[in-house]
Amino acid sequence: MMTNRRLAPMLIVLGLAVGGCATTGPGPGPDPGSGPSVSGDGFAGLTVLRSSVSDVETSLGLTTPFSAPQTEDCSLHIWADDGLAVTTTAAGTVLAFVMQGPEASTPQGIAVGSTAADLDAAYGSALTVIRRDSPAGGPVVLVDNRTSDESSHLAFDLTADGDVARIRVGALPWVGYADYCSDEASRPESTGWPL
């Protein structure tokens, strides 16, 4: 799944495709700390591989989401109105988060709407393309190159224009899957909010 290709060449190509000149687009999102914080370890104080769906609901004040198993040992939970999805083990332990809402941001200020240039400025050579085909139309980029399944990773779905469409945080391989539980999982149409 990992290609070990760095993001810099893709940023150059995206920059040329978008016009090849400096523009004043959206900044890197909200000021760090103004919304739920996203890090390589988790989201809003919830830690990947140590939190449960119940913890997510209690901590964030959410009601029961759409929940459905996708594979024998992995389930998807979606809070569509909050722009949040969680992948869990069959027992309910969080494997990965995906955020589509604009209020979540990294300590570096990266949020939905940030540009590829913002990502490069924030993370530079730590960015690695792990998928070329995210559900948002561009690549999925990982913030580090740790390959341990026991560690959690921060990643971003980019649009074809290079803007951040979704923020992901989770354990490998789930953080990179198109449907989180598997690249081949069939997500029911009734989920209402695509990953």
mmCIF file of C-alpha atoms in Angstrom, residues 38-176:
data_model
loop_
_atom_site.group_PDB
_atom_site.id
_atom_site.type_symbol
_atom_site.label_atom_id
_atom_site.label_comp_id
_atom_site.label_asym_id
_atom_site.label_seq_id
_atom_site.Cartn_x
_atom_site.Cartn_y
_atom_site.Cartn_z
ATOM 1 C CA VAL A 38 -6.382 16.101 15.724
ATOM 2 C CA SER A 39 -2.961 14.513 16.173
ATOM 3 C CA GLY A 40 -1.211 11.356 15.104
ATOM 4 C CA ASP A 41 -2.542 9.685 18.260
ATOM 5 C CA GLY A 42 -6.225 10.526 17.999
ATOM 6 C CA PHE A 43 -8.988 13.104 17.955
ATOM 7 C CA ALA A 44 -10.418 15.383 20.672
ATOM 8 C CA GLY A 45 -8.523 13.569 23.424
ATOM 9 C CA LEU A 46 -9.645 10.129 22.218
ATOM 10 C CA THR A 47 -6.746 7.786 21.475
ATOM 11 C CA VAL A 48 -6.724 5.311 18.600
ATOM 12 C CA LEU A 49 -6.506 1.677 19.808
ATOM 13 C CA ARG A 50 -7.473 2.763 23.361
ATOM 14 C CA SER A 51 -10.928 4.338 22.921
ATOM 15 C CA SER A 52 -14.330 2.836 22.159
ATOM 16 C CA VAL A 53 -17.436 4.027 20.311
ATOM 17 C CA SER A 54 -19.005 4.673 23.732
ATOM 18 C CA ASP A 55 -16.033 6.889 24.620
ATOM 19 C CA VAL A 56 -16.550 8.840 21.375
ATOM 20 C CA GLU A 57 -20.248 9.374 22.098
ATOM 21 C CA THR A 58 -19.676 10.377 25.720
ATOM 22 C CA SER A 59 -16.690 12.646 25.083
ATOM 23 C CA LEU A 60 -18.207 14.464 22.106
ATOM 24 C CA GLY A 61 -21.840 14.431 23.258
ATOM 25 C CA LEU A 62 -23.024 12.513 20.199
ATOM 26 C CA THR A 63 -26.057 10.281 19.783
ATOM 27 C CA THR A 64 -26.025 6.784 18.341
ATOM 28 C CA PRO A 65 -24.601 6.858 14.812
ATOM 29 C CA PHE A 66 -25.251 4.758 11.773
ATOM 30 C CA SER A 67 -23.370 1.548 12.590
ATOM 31 C CA ALA A 68 -22.737 -1.452 10.391
ATOM 32 C CA PRO A 69 -20.125 -4.178 10.120
ATOM 33 C CA GLN A 70 -18.121 -4.033 6.904
ATOM 34 C CA THR A 71 -15.975 -7.106 7.391
ATOM 35 C CA GLU A 72 -15.979 -9.982 9.862
ATOM 36 C CA ASP A 73 -13.840 -8.078 12.366
ATOM 37 C CA CYS A 74 -14.343 -4.393 11.482
ATOM 38 C CA SER A 75 -17.309 -1.998 11.710
ATOM 39 C CA LEU A 76 -18.040 1.532 10.504
ATOM 40 C CA HIS A 77 -19.849 4.146 12.622
ATOM 41 C CA ILE A 78 -20.975 7.440 11.050
ATOM 42 C CA TRP A 79 -22.259 10.632 12.662
ATOM 43 C CA ALA A 80 -23.236 12.323 9.390
ATOM 44 C CA ASP A 81 -24.403 15.621 10.904
ATOM 45 C CA ASP A 82 -21.082 15.993 12.713
ATOM 46 C CA GLY A 83 -18.889 14.996 9.759
ATOM 47 C CA LEU A 84 -17.291 12.170 11.727
ATOM 48 C CA ALA A 85 -16.793 8.483 11.006
ATOM 49 C CA VAL A 86 -15.042 5.871 13.135
ATOM 50 C CA THR A 87 -13.762 2.428 12.225
ATOM 51 C CA THR A 88 -13.708 -0.096 15.069
ATOM 52 C CA THR A 89 -12.916 -3.692 15.828
ATOM 53 C CA ALA A 90 -15.880 -6.027 16.265
ATOM 54 C CA ALA A 91 -15.522 -5.384 20.019
ATOM 55 C CA GLY A 92 -15.800 -1.606 19.491
ATOM 56 C CA THR A 93 -12.177 -0.434 19.880
ATOM 57 C CA VAL A 94 -11.395 2.572 17.656
ATOM 58 C CA LEU A 95 -9.031 1.751 14.774
ATOM 59 C CA ALA A 96 -9.373 5.031 12.857
ATOM 60 C CA PHE A 97 -11.216 8.366 12.709
ATOM 61 C CA VAL A 98 -12.126 10.379 9.615
ATOM 62 C CA MET A 99 -13.244 14.000 9.936
ATOM 63 C CA GLN A 100 -14.956 15.992 7.227
ATOM 64 C CA GLY A 101 -16.108 18.953 9.346
ATOM 65 C CA PRO A 102 -14.204 22.251 9.195
ATOM 66 C CA GLU A 103 -13.859 22.712 12.949
ATOM 67 C CA ALA A 104 -11.223 20.020 13.644
ATOM 68 C CA SER A 105 -7.597 21.036 13.145
ATOM 69 C CA THR A 106 -4.076 19.817 13.805
ATOM 70 C CA PRO A 107 -1.753 21.714 16.167
ATOM 71 C CA GLN A 108 -0.132 23.093 12.976
ATOM 72 C CA GLY A 109 -3.481 24.621 11.922
ATOM 73 C CA ILE A 110 -4.262 22.159 9.121
ATOM 74 C CA ALA A 111 -8.014 21.659 8.654
ATOM 75 C CA VAL A 112 -10.515 20.805 5.926
ATOM 76 C CA GLY A 113 -9.943 23.424 3.217
ATOM 77 C CA SER A 114 -6.195 23.765 3.805
ATOM 78 C CA THR A 115 -4.112 23.572 0.634
ATOM 79 C CA ALA A 116 -1.342 21.209 -0.425
ATOM 80 C CA ALA A 117 1.052 24.140 0.045
ATOM 81 C CA ASP A 118 -0.202 24.503 3.646
ATOM 82 C CA LEU A 119 0.492 20.788 4.203
ATOM 83 C CA ASP A 120 3.964 21.109 2.744
ATOM 84 C CA ALA A 121 4.716 24.130 4.944
ATOM 85 C CA ALA A 122 3.456 22.301 8.048
ATOM 86 C CA TYR A 123 4.964 18.843 7.476
ATOM 87 C CA GLY A 124 7.461 19.063 4.581
ATOM 88 C CA SER A 125 9.459 15.904 3.976
ATOM 89 C CA ALA A 126 7.416 13.942 6.546
ATOM 90 C CA LEU A 127 4.581 13.643 3.969
ATOM 91 C CA THR A 128 4.273 10.384 2.038
ATOM 92 C CA VAL A 129 1.659 9.497 -0.588
ATOM 93 C CA ILE A 130 0.025 6.216 0.486
ATOM 94 C CA ARG A 131 -2.864 6.174 -2.025
ATOM 95 C CA ARG A 132 -3.283 7.931 -5.326
ATOM 96 C CA ASP A 133 -7.068 7.590 -5.333
ATOM 97 C CA SER A 134 -8.790 8.968 -2.251
ATOM 98 C CA PRO A 135 -12.580 9.191 -2.194
ATOM 99 C CA ALA A 136 -12.093 12.988 -2.548
ATOM 100 C CA GLY A 137 -10.417 12.641 -5.958
ATOM 101 C CA GLY A 138 -6.764 13.257 -5.076
ATOM 102 C CA PRO A 139 -4.164 11.301 -3.113
ATOM 103 C CA VAL A 140 -4.104 10.295 0.545
ATOM 104 C CA VAL A 141 -0.941 11.569 2.219
ATOM 105 C CA LEU A 142 0.481 10.250 5.485
ATOM 106 C CA VAL A 143 2.359 12.595 7.828
ATOM 107 C CA ASP A 144 5.041 10.127 8.845
ATOM 108 C CA ASN A 145 6.660 7.029 7.509
ATOM 109 C CA ARG A 146 6.320 4.810 10.570
ATOM 110 C CA THR A 147 5.081 1.447 9.375
ATOM 111 C CA SER A 148 4.229 -0.244 12.653
ATOM 112 C CA ASP A 149 0.652 -1.507 12.913
ATOM 113 C CA GLU A 150 0.768 -0.653 16.619
ATOM 114 C CA SER A 151 1.270 3.062 15.994
ATOM 115 C CA SER A 152 -1.288 5.631 14.925
ATOM 116 C CA HIS A 153 -0.872 7.899 11.913
ATOM 117 C CA LEU A 154 -2.186 11.271 10.746
ATOM 118 C CA ALA A 155 -3.267 11.398 7.088
ATOM 119 C CA PHE A 156 -5.190 13.684 4.738
ATOM 120 C CA ASP A 157 -7.501 13.047 1.769
ATOM 121 C CA LEU A 158 -6.792 15.660 -0.890
ATOM 122 C CA THR A 159 -9.081 16.793 -3.680
ATOM 123 C CA ALA A 160 -7.862 16.783 -7.279
ATOM 124 C CA ASP A 161 -6.995 20.475 -6.724
ATOM 125 C CA GLY A 162 -4.832 19.622 -3.704
ATOM 126 C CA ASP A 163 -7.094 20.902 -0.914
ATOM 127 C CA VAL A 164 -7.673 18.897 2.267
ATOM 128 C CA ALA A 165 -11.116 17.249 2.039
ATOM 129 C CA ARG A 166 -10.872 14.939 5.053
ATOM 130 C CA ILE A 167 -8.539 14.383 7.973
ATOM 131 C CA ARG A 168 -7.770 10.811 8.981
ATOM 132 C CA VAL A 169 -6.045 9.455 12.057
ATOM 133 C CA GLY A 170 -5.640 5.789 12.811
ATOM 134 C CA ALA A 171 -3.673 2.589 12.764
ATOM 135 C CA LEU A 172 -2.375 0.952 9.612
ATOM 136 C CA PRO A 173 -3.848 -0.354 7.403
ATOM 137 C CA TRP A 174 -7.240 1.180 8.321
ATOM 138 C CA VAL A 175 -6.094 4.802 8.053
ATOM 139 C CA GLY A 176 -5.379 4.228 4.355
#
